[in-house]
PDB file of C-alpha atoms in Angstrom:
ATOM      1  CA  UNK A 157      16.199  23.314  19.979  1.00 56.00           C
ATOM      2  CA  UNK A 158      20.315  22.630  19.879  1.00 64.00           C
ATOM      3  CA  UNK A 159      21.467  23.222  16.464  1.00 88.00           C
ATOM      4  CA  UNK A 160      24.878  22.041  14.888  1.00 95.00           C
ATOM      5  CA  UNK A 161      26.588  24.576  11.981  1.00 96.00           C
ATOM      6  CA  UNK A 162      29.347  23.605   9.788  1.00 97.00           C
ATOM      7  CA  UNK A 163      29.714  26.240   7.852  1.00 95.00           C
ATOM      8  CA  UNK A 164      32.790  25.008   5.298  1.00 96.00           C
ATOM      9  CA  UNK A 165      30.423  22.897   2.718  1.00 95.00           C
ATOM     10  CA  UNK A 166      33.653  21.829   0.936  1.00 97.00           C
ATOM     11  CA  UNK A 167      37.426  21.689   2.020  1.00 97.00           C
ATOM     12  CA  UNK A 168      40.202  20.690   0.317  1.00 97.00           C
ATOM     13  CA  UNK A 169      43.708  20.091   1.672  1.00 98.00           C
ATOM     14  CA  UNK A 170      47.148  18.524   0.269  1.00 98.00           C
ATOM     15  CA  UNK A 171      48.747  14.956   1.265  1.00 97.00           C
ATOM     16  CA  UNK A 172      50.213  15.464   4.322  1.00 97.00           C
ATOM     17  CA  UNK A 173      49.247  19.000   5.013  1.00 98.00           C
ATOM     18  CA  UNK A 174      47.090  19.745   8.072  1.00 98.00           C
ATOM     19  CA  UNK A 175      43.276  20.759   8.125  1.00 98.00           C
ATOM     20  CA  UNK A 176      40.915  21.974  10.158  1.00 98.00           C
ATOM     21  CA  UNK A 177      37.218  21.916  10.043  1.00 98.00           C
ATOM     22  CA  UNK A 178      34.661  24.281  12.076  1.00 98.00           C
ATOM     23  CA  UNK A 179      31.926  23.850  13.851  1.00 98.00           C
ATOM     24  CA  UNK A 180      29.550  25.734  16.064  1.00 97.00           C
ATOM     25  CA  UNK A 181      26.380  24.921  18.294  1.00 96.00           C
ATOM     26  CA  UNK A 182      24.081  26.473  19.830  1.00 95.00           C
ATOM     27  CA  UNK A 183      22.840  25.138  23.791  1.00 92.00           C
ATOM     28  CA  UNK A 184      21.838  26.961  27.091  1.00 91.00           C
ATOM     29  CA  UNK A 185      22.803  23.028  28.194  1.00 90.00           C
ATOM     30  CA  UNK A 186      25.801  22.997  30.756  1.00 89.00           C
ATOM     31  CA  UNK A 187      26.824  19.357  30.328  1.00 91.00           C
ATOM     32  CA  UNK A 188      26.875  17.765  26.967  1.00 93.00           C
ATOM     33  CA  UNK A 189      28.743  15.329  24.201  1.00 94.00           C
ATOM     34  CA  UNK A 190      30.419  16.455  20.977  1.00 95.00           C
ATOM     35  CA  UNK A 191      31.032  14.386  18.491  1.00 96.00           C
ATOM     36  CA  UNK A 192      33.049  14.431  14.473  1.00 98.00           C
ATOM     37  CA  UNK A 193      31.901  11.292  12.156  1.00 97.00           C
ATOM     38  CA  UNK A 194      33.339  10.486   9.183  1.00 97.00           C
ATOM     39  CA  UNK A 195      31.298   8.917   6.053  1.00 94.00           C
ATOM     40  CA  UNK A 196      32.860   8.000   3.104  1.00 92.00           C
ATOM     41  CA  UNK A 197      31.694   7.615  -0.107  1.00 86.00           C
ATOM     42  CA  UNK A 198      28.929   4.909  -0.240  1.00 79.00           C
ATOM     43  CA  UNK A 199      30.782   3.383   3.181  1.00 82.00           C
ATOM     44  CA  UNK A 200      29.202   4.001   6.680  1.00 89.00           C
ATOM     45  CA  UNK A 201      29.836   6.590   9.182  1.00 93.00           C
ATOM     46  CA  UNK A 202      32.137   6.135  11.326  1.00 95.00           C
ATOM     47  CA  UNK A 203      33.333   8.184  14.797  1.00 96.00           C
ATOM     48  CA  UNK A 204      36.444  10.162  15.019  1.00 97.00           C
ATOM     49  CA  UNK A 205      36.415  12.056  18.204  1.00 97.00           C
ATOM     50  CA  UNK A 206      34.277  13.006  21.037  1.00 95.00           C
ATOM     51  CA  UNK A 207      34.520  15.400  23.602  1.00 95.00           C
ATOM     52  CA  UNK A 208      32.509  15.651  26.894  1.00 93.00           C
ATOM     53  CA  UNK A 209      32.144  19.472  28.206  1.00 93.00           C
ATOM     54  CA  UNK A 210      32.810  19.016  31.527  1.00 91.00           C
ATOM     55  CA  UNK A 211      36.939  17.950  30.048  1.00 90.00           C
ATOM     56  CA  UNK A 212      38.928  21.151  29.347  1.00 86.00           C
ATOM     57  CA  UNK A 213      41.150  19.262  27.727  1.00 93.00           C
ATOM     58  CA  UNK A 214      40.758  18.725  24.005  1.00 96.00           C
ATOM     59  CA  UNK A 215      40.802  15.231  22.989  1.00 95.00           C
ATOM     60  CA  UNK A 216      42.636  13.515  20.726  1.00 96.00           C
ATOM     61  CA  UNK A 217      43.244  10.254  18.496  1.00 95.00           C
ATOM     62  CA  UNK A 218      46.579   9.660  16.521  1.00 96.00           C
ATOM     63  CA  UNK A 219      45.966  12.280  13.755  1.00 97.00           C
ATOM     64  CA  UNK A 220      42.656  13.858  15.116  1.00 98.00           C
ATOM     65  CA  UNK A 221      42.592  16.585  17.016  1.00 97.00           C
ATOM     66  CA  UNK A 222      39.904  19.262  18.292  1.00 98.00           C
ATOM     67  CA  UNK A 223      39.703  22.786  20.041  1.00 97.00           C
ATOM     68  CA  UNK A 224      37.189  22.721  21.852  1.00 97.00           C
ATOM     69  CA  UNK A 225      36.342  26.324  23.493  1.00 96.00           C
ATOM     70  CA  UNK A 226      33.047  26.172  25.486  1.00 95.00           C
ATOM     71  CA  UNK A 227      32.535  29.866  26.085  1.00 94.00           C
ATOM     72  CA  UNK A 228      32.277  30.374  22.267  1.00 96.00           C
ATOM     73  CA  UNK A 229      30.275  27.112  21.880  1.00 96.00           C
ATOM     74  CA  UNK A 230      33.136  25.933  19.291  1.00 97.00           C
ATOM     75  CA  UNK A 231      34.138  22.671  18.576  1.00 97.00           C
ATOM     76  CA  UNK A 232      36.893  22.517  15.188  1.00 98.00           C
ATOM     77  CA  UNK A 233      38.331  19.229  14.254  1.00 98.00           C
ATOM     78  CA  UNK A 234      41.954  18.935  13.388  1.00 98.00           C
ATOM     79  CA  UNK A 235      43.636  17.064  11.107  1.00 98.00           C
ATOM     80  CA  UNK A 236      47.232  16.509  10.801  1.00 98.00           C
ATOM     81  CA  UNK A 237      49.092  14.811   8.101  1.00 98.00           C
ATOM     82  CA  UNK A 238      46.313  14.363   6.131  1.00 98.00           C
ATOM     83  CA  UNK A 239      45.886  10.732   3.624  1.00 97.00           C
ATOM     84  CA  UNK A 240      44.295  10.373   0.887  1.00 96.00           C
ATOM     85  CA  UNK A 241      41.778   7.818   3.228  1.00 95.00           C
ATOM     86  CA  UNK A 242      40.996  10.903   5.207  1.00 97.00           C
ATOM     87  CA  UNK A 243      38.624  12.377   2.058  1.00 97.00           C
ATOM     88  CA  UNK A 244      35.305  12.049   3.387  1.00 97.00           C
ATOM     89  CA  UNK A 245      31.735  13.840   4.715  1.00 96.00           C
ATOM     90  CA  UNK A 246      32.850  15.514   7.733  1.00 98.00           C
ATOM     91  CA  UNK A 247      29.690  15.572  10.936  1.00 97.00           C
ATOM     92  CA  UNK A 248      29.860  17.550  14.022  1.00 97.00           C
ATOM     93  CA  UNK A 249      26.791  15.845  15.960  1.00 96.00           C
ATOM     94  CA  UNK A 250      25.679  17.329  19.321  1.00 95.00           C
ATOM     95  CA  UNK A 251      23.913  15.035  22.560  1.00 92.00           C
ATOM     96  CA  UNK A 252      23.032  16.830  25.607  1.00 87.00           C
ATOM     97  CA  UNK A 253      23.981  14.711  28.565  1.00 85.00           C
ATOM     98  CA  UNK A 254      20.381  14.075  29.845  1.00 80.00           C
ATOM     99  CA  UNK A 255      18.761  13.991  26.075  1.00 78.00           C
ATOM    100  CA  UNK A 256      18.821  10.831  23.432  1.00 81.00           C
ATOM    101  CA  UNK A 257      19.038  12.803  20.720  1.00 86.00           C
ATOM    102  CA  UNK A 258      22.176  13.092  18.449  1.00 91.00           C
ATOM    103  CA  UNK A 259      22.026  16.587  16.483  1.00 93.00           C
ATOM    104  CA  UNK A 260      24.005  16.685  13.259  1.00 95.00           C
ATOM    105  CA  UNK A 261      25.360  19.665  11.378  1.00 96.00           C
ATOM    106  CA  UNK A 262      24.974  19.300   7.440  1.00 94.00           C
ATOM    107  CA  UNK A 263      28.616  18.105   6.562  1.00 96.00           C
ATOM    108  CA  UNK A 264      31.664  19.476   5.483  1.00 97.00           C
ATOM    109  CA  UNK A 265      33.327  17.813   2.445  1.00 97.00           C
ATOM    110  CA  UNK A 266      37.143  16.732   2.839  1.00 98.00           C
ATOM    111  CA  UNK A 267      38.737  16.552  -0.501  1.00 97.00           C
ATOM    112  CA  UNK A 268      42.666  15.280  -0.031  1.00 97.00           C
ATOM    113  CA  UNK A 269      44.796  16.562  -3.233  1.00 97.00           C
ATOM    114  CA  UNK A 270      47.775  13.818  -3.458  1.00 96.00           C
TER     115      UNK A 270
ATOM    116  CA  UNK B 228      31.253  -7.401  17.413  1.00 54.00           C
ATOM    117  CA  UNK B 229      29.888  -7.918  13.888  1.00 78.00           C
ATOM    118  CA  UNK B 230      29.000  -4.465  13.637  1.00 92.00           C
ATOM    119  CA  UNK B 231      25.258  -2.508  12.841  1.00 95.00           C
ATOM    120  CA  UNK B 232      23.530  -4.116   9.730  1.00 96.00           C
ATOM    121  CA  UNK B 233      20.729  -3.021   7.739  1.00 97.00           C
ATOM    122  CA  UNK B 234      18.731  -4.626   4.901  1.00 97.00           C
ATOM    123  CA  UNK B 235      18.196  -4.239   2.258  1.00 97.00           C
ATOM    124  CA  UNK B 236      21.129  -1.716   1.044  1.00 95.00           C
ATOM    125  CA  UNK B 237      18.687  -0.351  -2.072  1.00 96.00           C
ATOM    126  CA  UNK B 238      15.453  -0.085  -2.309  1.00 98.00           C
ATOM    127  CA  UNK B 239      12.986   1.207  -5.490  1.00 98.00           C
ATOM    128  CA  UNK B 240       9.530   1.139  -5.337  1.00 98.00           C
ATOM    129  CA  UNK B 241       6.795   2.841  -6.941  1.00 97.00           C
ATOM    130  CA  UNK B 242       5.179   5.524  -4.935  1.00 97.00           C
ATOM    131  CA  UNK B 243       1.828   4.313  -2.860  1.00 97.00           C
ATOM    132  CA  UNK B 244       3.713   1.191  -2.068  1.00 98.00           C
ATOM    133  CA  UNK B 245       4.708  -0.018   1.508  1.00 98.00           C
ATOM    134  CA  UNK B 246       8.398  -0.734   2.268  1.00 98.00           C
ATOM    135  CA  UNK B 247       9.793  -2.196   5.351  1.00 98.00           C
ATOM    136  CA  UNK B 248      13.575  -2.156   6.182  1.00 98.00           C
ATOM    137  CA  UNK B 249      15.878  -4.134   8.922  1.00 98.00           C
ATOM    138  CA  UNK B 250      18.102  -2.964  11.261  1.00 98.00           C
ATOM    139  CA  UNK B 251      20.178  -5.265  13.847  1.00 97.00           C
ATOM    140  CA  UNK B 252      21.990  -3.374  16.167  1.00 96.00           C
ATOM    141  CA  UNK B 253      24.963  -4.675  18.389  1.00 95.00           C
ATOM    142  CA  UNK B 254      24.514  -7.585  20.036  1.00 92.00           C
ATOM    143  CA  UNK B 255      25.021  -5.195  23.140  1.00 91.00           C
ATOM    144  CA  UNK B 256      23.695  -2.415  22.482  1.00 93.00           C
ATOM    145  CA  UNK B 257      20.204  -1.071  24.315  1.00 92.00           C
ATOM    146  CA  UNK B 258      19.496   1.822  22.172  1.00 94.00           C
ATOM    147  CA  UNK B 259      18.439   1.676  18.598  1.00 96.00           C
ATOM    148  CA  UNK B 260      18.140   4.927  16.705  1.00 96.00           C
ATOM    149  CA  UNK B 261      16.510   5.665  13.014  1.00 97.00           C
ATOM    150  CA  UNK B 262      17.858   8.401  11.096  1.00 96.00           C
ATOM    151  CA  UNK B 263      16.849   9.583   7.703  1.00 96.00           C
ATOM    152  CA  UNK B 264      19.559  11.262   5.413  1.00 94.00           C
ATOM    153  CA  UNK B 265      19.001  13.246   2.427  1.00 93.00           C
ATOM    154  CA  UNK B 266      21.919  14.494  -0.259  1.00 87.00           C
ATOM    155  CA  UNK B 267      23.986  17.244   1.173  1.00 83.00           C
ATOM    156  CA  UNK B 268      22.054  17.247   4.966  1.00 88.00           C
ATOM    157  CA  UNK B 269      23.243  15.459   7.730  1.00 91.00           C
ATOM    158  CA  UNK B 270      20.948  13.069   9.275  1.00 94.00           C
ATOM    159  CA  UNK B 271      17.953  13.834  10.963  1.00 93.00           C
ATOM    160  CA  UNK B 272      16.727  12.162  14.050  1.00 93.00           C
ATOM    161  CA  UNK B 273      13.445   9.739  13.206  1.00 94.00           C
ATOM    162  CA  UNK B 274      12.889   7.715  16.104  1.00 95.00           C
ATOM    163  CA  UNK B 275      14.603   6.092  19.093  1.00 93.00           C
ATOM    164  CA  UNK B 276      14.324   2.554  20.788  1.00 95.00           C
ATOM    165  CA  UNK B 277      15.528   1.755  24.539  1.00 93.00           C
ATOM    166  CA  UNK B 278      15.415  -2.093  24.734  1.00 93.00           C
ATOM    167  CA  UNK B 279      11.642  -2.704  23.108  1.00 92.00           C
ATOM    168  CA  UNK B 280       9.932   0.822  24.133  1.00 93.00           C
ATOM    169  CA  UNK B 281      10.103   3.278  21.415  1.00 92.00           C
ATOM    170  CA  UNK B 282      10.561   6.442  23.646  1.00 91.00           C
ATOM    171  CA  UNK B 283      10.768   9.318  21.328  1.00 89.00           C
ATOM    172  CA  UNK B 284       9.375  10.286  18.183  1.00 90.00           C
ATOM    173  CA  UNK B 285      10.940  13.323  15.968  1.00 90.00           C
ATOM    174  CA  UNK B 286       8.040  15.373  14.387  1.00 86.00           C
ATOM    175  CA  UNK B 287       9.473  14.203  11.209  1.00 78.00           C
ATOM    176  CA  UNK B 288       8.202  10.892  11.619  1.00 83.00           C
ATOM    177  CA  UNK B 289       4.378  10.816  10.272  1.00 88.00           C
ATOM    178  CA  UNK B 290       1.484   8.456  10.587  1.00 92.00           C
ATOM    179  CA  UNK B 291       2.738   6.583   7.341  1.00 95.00           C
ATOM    180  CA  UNK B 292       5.934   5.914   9.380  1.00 96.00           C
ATOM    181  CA  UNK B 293       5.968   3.192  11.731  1.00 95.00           C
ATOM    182  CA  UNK B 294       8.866   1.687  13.887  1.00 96.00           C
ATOM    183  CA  UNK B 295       8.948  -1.688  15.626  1.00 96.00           C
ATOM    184  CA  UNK B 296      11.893  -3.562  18.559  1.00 96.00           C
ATOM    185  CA  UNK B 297      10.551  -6.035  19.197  1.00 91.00           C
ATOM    186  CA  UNK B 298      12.199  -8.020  22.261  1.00 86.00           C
ATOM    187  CA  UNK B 299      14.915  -4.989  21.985  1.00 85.00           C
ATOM    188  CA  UNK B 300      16.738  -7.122  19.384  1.00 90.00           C
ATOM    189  CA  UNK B 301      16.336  -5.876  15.524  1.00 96.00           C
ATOM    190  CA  UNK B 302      14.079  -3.189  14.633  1.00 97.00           C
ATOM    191  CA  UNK B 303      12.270  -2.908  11.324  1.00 97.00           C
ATOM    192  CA  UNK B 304      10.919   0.530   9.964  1.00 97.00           C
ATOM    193  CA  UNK B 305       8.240   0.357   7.866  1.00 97.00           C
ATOM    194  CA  UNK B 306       6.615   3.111   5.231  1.00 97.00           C
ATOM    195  CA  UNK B 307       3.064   3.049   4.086  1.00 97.00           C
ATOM    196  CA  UNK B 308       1.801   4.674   0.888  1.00 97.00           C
ATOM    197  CA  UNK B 309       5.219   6.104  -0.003  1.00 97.00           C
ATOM    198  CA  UNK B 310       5.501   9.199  -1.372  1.00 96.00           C
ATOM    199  CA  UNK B 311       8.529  10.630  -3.546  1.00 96.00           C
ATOM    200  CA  UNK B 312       9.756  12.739  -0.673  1.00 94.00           C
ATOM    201  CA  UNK B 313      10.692   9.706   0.927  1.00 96.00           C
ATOM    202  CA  UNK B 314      13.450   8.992  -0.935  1.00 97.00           C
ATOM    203  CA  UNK B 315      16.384   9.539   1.227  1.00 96.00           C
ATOM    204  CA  UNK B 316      18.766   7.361   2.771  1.00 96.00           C
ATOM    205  CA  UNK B 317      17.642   5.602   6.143  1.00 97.00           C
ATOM    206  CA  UNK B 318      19.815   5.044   8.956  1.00 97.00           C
ATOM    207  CA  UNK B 319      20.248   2.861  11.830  1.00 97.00           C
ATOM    208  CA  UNK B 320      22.423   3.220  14.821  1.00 97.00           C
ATOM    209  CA  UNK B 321      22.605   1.653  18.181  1.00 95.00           C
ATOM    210  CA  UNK B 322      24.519   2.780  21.227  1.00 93.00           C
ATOM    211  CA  UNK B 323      24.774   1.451  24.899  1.00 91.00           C
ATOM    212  CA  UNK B 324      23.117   3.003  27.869  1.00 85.00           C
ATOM    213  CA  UNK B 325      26.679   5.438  28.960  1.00 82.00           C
ATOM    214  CA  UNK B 326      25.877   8.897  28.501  1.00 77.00           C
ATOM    215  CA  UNK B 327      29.263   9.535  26.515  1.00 81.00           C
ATOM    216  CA  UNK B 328      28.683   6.476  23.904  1.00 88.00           C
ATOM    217  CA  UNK B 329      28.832   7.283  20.666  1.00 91.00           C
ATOM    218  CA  UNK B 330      26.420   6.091  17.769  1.00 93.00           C
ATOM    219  CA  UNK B 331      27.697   2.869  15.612  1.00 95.00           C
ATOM    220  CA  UNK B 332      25.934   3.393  12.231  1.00 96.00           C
ATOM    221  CA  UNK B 333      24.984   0.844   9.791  1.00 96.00           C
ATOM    222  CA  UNK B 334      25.569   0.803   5.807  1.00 94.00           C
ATOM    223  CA  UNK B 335      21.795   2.840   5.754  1.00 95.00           C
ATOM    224  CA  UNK B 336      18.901   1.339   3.488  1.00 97.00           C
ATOM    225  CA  UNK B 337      18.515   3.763   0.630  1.00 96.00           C
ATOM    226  CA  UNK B 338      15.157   4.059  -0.704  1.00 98.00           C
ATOM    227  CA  UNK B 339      14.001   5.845  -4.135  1.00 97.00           C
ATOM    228  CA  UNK B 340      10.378   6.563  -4.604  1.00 97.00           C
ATOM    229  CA  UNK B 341       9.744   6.575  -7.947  1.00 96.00           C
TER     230      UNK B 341
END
Protein backbone atom coordinates (compact mmCIF):
# COMPACT_ATOMS: atom_id res chain seq x y z
CA UNK A 1 0.00 0.00 0.00
CA UNK A 2 1.44 3.81 -0.92
CA UNK A 3 2.01 5.58 2.22
CA UNK A 4 2.46 9.46 2.69
CA UNK A 5 5.05 10.70 5.78
CA UNK A 6 5.26 14.14 7.02
CA UNK A 7 7.42 13.90 9.49
CA UNK A 8 7.51 17.82 10.94
CA UNK A 9 4.15 17.54 13.25
CA UNK A 10 4.58 21.28 13.98
CA UNK A 11 6.48 24.20 12.17
CA UNK A 12 6.75 27.51 12.93
CA UNK A 13 8.17 30.32 10.79
CA UNK A 14 8.33 34.34 10.99
CA UNK A 15 6.21 36.94 8.74
CA UNK A 16 7.82 37.01 5.71
CA UNK A 17 10.47 34.44 6.24
CA UNK A 18 10.49 31.35 4.00
CA UNK A 19 9.48 27.67 5.00
CA UNK A 20 9.65 24.51 3.90
CA UNK A 21 7.75 21.45 4.73
CA UNK A 22 8.81 17.63 3.99
CA UNK A 23 7.35 14.96 2.75
CA UNK A 24 8.11 11.44 1.67
CA UNK A 25 6.17 8.43 -0.01
CA UNK A 26 6.58 5.33 -0.57
CA UNK A 27 5.41 3.64 -4.41
CA UNK A 28 6.96 0.98 -6.81
CA UNK A 29 4.23 3.17 -9.12
CA UNK A 30 6.06 4.93 -12.14
CA UNK A 31 3.39 7.51 -12.95
CA UNK A 32 1.56 9.29 -10.24
CA UNK A 33 -0.01 12.78 -8.70
CA UNK A 34 1.31 14.70 -5.69
CA UNK A 35 -0.52 16.89 -4.05
CA UNK A 36 -0.07 19.82 -0.67
CA UNK A 37 -3.67 20.93 0.87
CA UNK A 38 -4.08 23.41 3.15
CA UNK A 39 -6.90 23.34 6.07
CA UNK A 40 -7.34 25.97 8.28
CA UNK A 41 -8.72 26.15 11.42
CA UNK A 42 -12.42 25.03 11.35
CA UNK A 43 -12.31 26.20 7.34
CA UNK A 44 -12.05 23.52 4.54
CA UNK A 45 -9.16 22.15 2.78
CA UNK A 46 -8.09 23.63 0.18
CA UNK A 47 -5.24 22.68 -2.76
CA UNK A 48 -1.97 24.38 -3.04
CA UNK A 49 0.11 22.54 -5.50
CA UNK A 50 0.28 19.45 -7.48
CA UNK A 51 2.82 17.82 -9.27
CA UNK A 52 2.53 14.99 -11.89
CA UNK A 53 5.81 12.61 -11.99
CA UNK A 54 6.24 12.35 -15.38
CA UNK A 55 7.15 16.76 -15.11
CA UNK A 56 10.77 17.26 -13.96
CA UNK A 57 10.02 20.47 -13.41
CA UNK A 58 8.82 21.52 -9.98
CA UNK A 59 5.70 23.39 -10.00
CA UNK A 60 4.80 26.39 -8.72
CA UNK A 61 1.99 29.01 -7.65
CA UNK A 62 2.84 32.70 -6.63
CA UNK A 63 4.37 31.90 -3.18
CA UNK A 64 4.29 27.99 -3.36
CA UNK A 65 6.87 26.16 -4.38
CA UNK A 66 8.02 22.33 -4.29
CA UNK A 67 11.19 20.08 -4.92
CA UNK A 68 10.16 17.42 -6.14
CA UNK A 69 13.06 14.63 -6.51
CA UNK A 70 11.60 11.30 -7.76
CA UNK A 71 14.59 9.07 -7.20
CA UNK A 72 14.34 9.81 -3.42
CA UNK A 73 10.50 9.66 -3.56
CA UNK A 74 10.53 13.39 -2.03
CA UNK A 75 8.12 15.88 -2.46
CA UNK A 76 8.86 19.32 0.13
CA UNK A 77 6.62 22.26 -0.19
CA UNK A 78 8.03 25.72 -0.19
CA UNK A 79 6.93 28.66 1.10
CA UNK A 80 8.19 32.04 0.51
CA UNK A 81 7.26 35.18 2.21
CA UNK A 82 5.21 33.64 4.49
CA UNK A 83 1.52 35.63 5.93
CA UNK A 84 0.03 35.29 8.72
CA UNK A 85 -3.06 33.55 6.32
CA UNK A 86 -0.52 30.93 5.47
CA UNK A 87 -0.89 29.26 9.31
CA UNK A 88 -2.62 26.19 8.64
CA UNK A 89 -2.66 21.98 8.60
CA UNK A 90 -0.23 21.26 6.01
CA UNK A 91 -1.28 17.57 3.65
CA UNK A 92 0.95 15.90 1.26
CA UNK A 93 -1.74 13.45 -0.42
CA UNK A 94 -0.53 10.83 -2.94
CA UNK A 95 -2.89 9.33 -6.26
CA UNK A 96 -1.35 6.86 -8.46
CA UNK A 97 -2.26 7.68 -12.01
CA UNK A 98 -4.40 4.51 -12.67
CA UNK A 99 -5.82 4.35 -8.82
CA UNK A 100 -8.89 6.59 -7.23
CA UNK A 101 -7.49 6.75 -4.18
CA UNK A 102 -6.02 9.98 -2.59
CA UNK A 103 -3.39 8.94 0.25
CA UNK A 104 -2.80 11.56 2.91
CA UNK A 105 0.15 11.99 5.23
CA UNK A 106 -0.93 13.04 8.91
CA UNK A 107 -0.28 16.91 8.67
CA UNK A 108 2.24 19.22 9.46
CA UNK A 109 1.20 22.29 11.52
CA UNK A 110 2.22 25.87 10.08
CA UNK A 111 2.36 28.33 12.85
CA UNK A 112 3.29 32.06 11.27
CA UNK A 113 4.97 34.29 14.21
CA UNK A 114 4.06 38.07 13.06
CA UNK B 1 -19.23 26.90 -9.11
CA UNK B 2 -20.86 27.06 -5.67
CA UNK B 3 -18.38 24.89 -4.30
CA UNK B 4 -18.68 21.12 -2.26
CA UNK B 5 -21.37 21.32 0.57
CA UNK B 6 -22.11 19.09 3.30
CA UNK B 7 -24.89 18.97 5.93
CA UNK B 8 -25.21 19.17 8.62
CA UNK B 9 -21.77 20.92 9.87
CA UNK B 10 -22.27 19.23 13.67
CA UNK B 11 -23.68 16.45 14.62
CA UNK B 12 -24.26 14.79 18.46
CA UNK B 13 -26.00 11.85 18.99
CA UNK B 14 -26.14 9.29 21.52
CA UNK B 15 -24.34 6.13 20.70
CA UNK B 16 -26.74 3.19 19.09
CA UNK B 17 -28.36 5.90 17.10
CA UNK B 18 -28.38 6.16 13.20
CA UNK B 19 -27.05 9.36 11.55
CA UNK B 20 -27.16 10.22 7.97
CA UNK B 21 -25.13 13.14 6.44
CA UNK B 22 -25.29 15.11 2.86
CA UNK B 23 -22.84 15.75 0.54
CA UNK B 24 -23.41 17.71 -2.95
CA UNK B 25 -20.55 17.70 -4.97
CA UNK B 26 -19.87 20.10 -8.01
CA UNK B 27 -22.34 20.48 -10.28
CA UNK B 28 -19.59 18.91 -12.63
CA UNK B 29 -17.96 16.78 -10.98
CA UNK B 30 -18.27 12.67 -11.63
CA UNK B 31 -16.45 11.48 -8.67
CA UNK B 32 -17.62 11.75 -5.14
CA UNK B 33 -15.27 10.67 -2.40
CA UNK B 34 -15.98 10.11 1.60
CA UNK B 35 -13.25 10.65 3.89
CA UNK B 36 -13.24 10.33 7.60
CA UNK B 37 -10.79 12.59 9.68
CA UNK B 38 -9.81 12.18 13.14
CA UNK B 39 -7.69 14.93 15.43
CA UNK B 40 -4.10 15.04 14.43
CA UNK B 41 -4.50 12.23 11.25
CA UNK B 42 -5.04 13.16 7.92
CA UNK B 43 -7.99 11.79 6.27
CA UNK B 44 -8.57 8.40 5.50
CA UNK B 45 -10.16 7.14 2.38
CA UNK B 46 -13.98 5.68 3.16
CA UNK B 47 -15.57 5.20 -0.01
CA UNK B 48 -15.67 6.43 -3.61
CA UNK B 49 -18.59 7.21 -6.13
CA UNK B 50 -18.13 7.42 -10.12
CA UNK B 51 -21.45 8.94 -11.34
CA UNK B 52 -24.08 6.52 -9.23
CA UNK B 53 -21.76 3.22 -8.87
CA UNK B 54 -19.97 3.13 -5.67
CA UNK B 55 -16.70 1.45 -6.99
CA UNK B 56 -14.48 1.09 -4.05
CA UNK B 57 -14.80 0.46 -0.55
CA UNK B 58 -11.75 1.15 2.06
CA UNK B 59 -11.66 -1.71 4.69
CA UNK B 60 -12.42 0.99 7.07
CA UNK B 61 -15.82 1.24 6.02
CA UNK B 62 -17.98 -1.55 8.03
CA UNK B 63 -21.39 -3.06 7.67
CA UNK B 64 -22.85 -0.18 9.95
CA UNK B 65 -21.54 2.18 7.20
CA UNK B 66 -23.51 2.67 4.23
CA UNK B 67 -23.05 5.11 1.21
CA UNK B 68 -25.64 6.11 -1.38
CA UNK B 69 -25.36 8.51 -5.24
CA UNK B 70 -28.05 8.26 -6.26
CA UNK B 71 -28.48 9.57 -10.02
CA UNK B 72 -24.58 10.63 -9.46
CA UNK B 73 -25.89 13.90 -7.97
CA UNK B 74 -25.58 14.21 -3.92
CA UNK B 75 -24.53 11.41 -1.89
CA UNK B 76 -25.67 10.78 1.66
CA UNK B 77 -23.59 8.56 4.16
CA UNK B 78 -25.38 7.02 6.62
CA UNK B 79 -24.21 5.26 10.19
CA UNK B 80 -26.19 2.64 11.96
CA UNK B 81 -25.89 1.85 15.67
CA UNK B 82 -23.10 4.39 16.22
CA UNK B 83 -20.51 3.70 18.30
CA UNK B 84 -18.11 6.31 20.13
CA UNK B 85 -15.27 5.54 17.77
CA UNK B 86 -17.17 7.16 15.24
CA UNK B 87 -16.69 10.38 16.24
CA UNK B 88 -14.45 11.95 13.77
CA UNK B 89 -14.91 14.44 11.24
CA UNK B 90 -16.48 13.21 7.81
CA UNK B 91 -15.47 14.42 4.58
CA UNK B 92 -16.71 14.85 1.18
CA UNK B 93 -14.88 15.61 -1.96
CA UNK B 94 -15.64 15.41 -5.59
CA UNK B 95 -13.28 15.60 -8.53
CA UNK B 96 -13.76 15.26 -12.40
CA UNK B 97 -12.81 12.26 -14.43
CA UNK B 98 -8.81 13.88 -15.49
CA UNK B 99 -6.31 11.83 -13.94
CA UNK B 100 -4.37 15.03 -12.58
CA UNK B 101 -7.67 16.68 -10.86
CA UNK B 102 -7.37 17.45 -7.62
CA UNK B 103 -10.01 16.83 -4.74
CA UNK B 104 -12.46 19.98 -3.86
CA UNK B 105 -13.38 19.30 -0.19
CA UNK B 106 -16.39 20.37 1.59
CA UNK B 107 -16.72 22.11 5.21
CA UNK B 108 -16.85 18.05 6.58
CA UNK B 109 -19.90 16.95 8.87
CA UNK B 110 -18.43 16.45 12.31
CA UNK B 111 -20.04 13.90 14.31
CA UNK B 112 -19.58 13.20 18.27
CA UNK B 113 -20.83 9.97 19.63
CA UNK B 114 -21.62 10.46 22.90
Amino acid sequence: AQTVTQSQPEMSVQEAETVTLSCTYDTSESDYYLFWYKQPPSRQMILVIRQEAYKQQNATENRFSVNFQKAAKSFSLKISDSQLGDAAMYFCAYRRRSGNQFYFGTGTSLTVIP
Amino acid sequence: DTGVSQDPRHKITKRGQNVTFRCDPISEHNRLYWYRQTLGQGPEFLTYFQNEAQLEKSRLLSDRFSAERPKGSFSTLEIQRTEQGDSAMYLCASSLSIYNSPLHFGNGTRLTVT
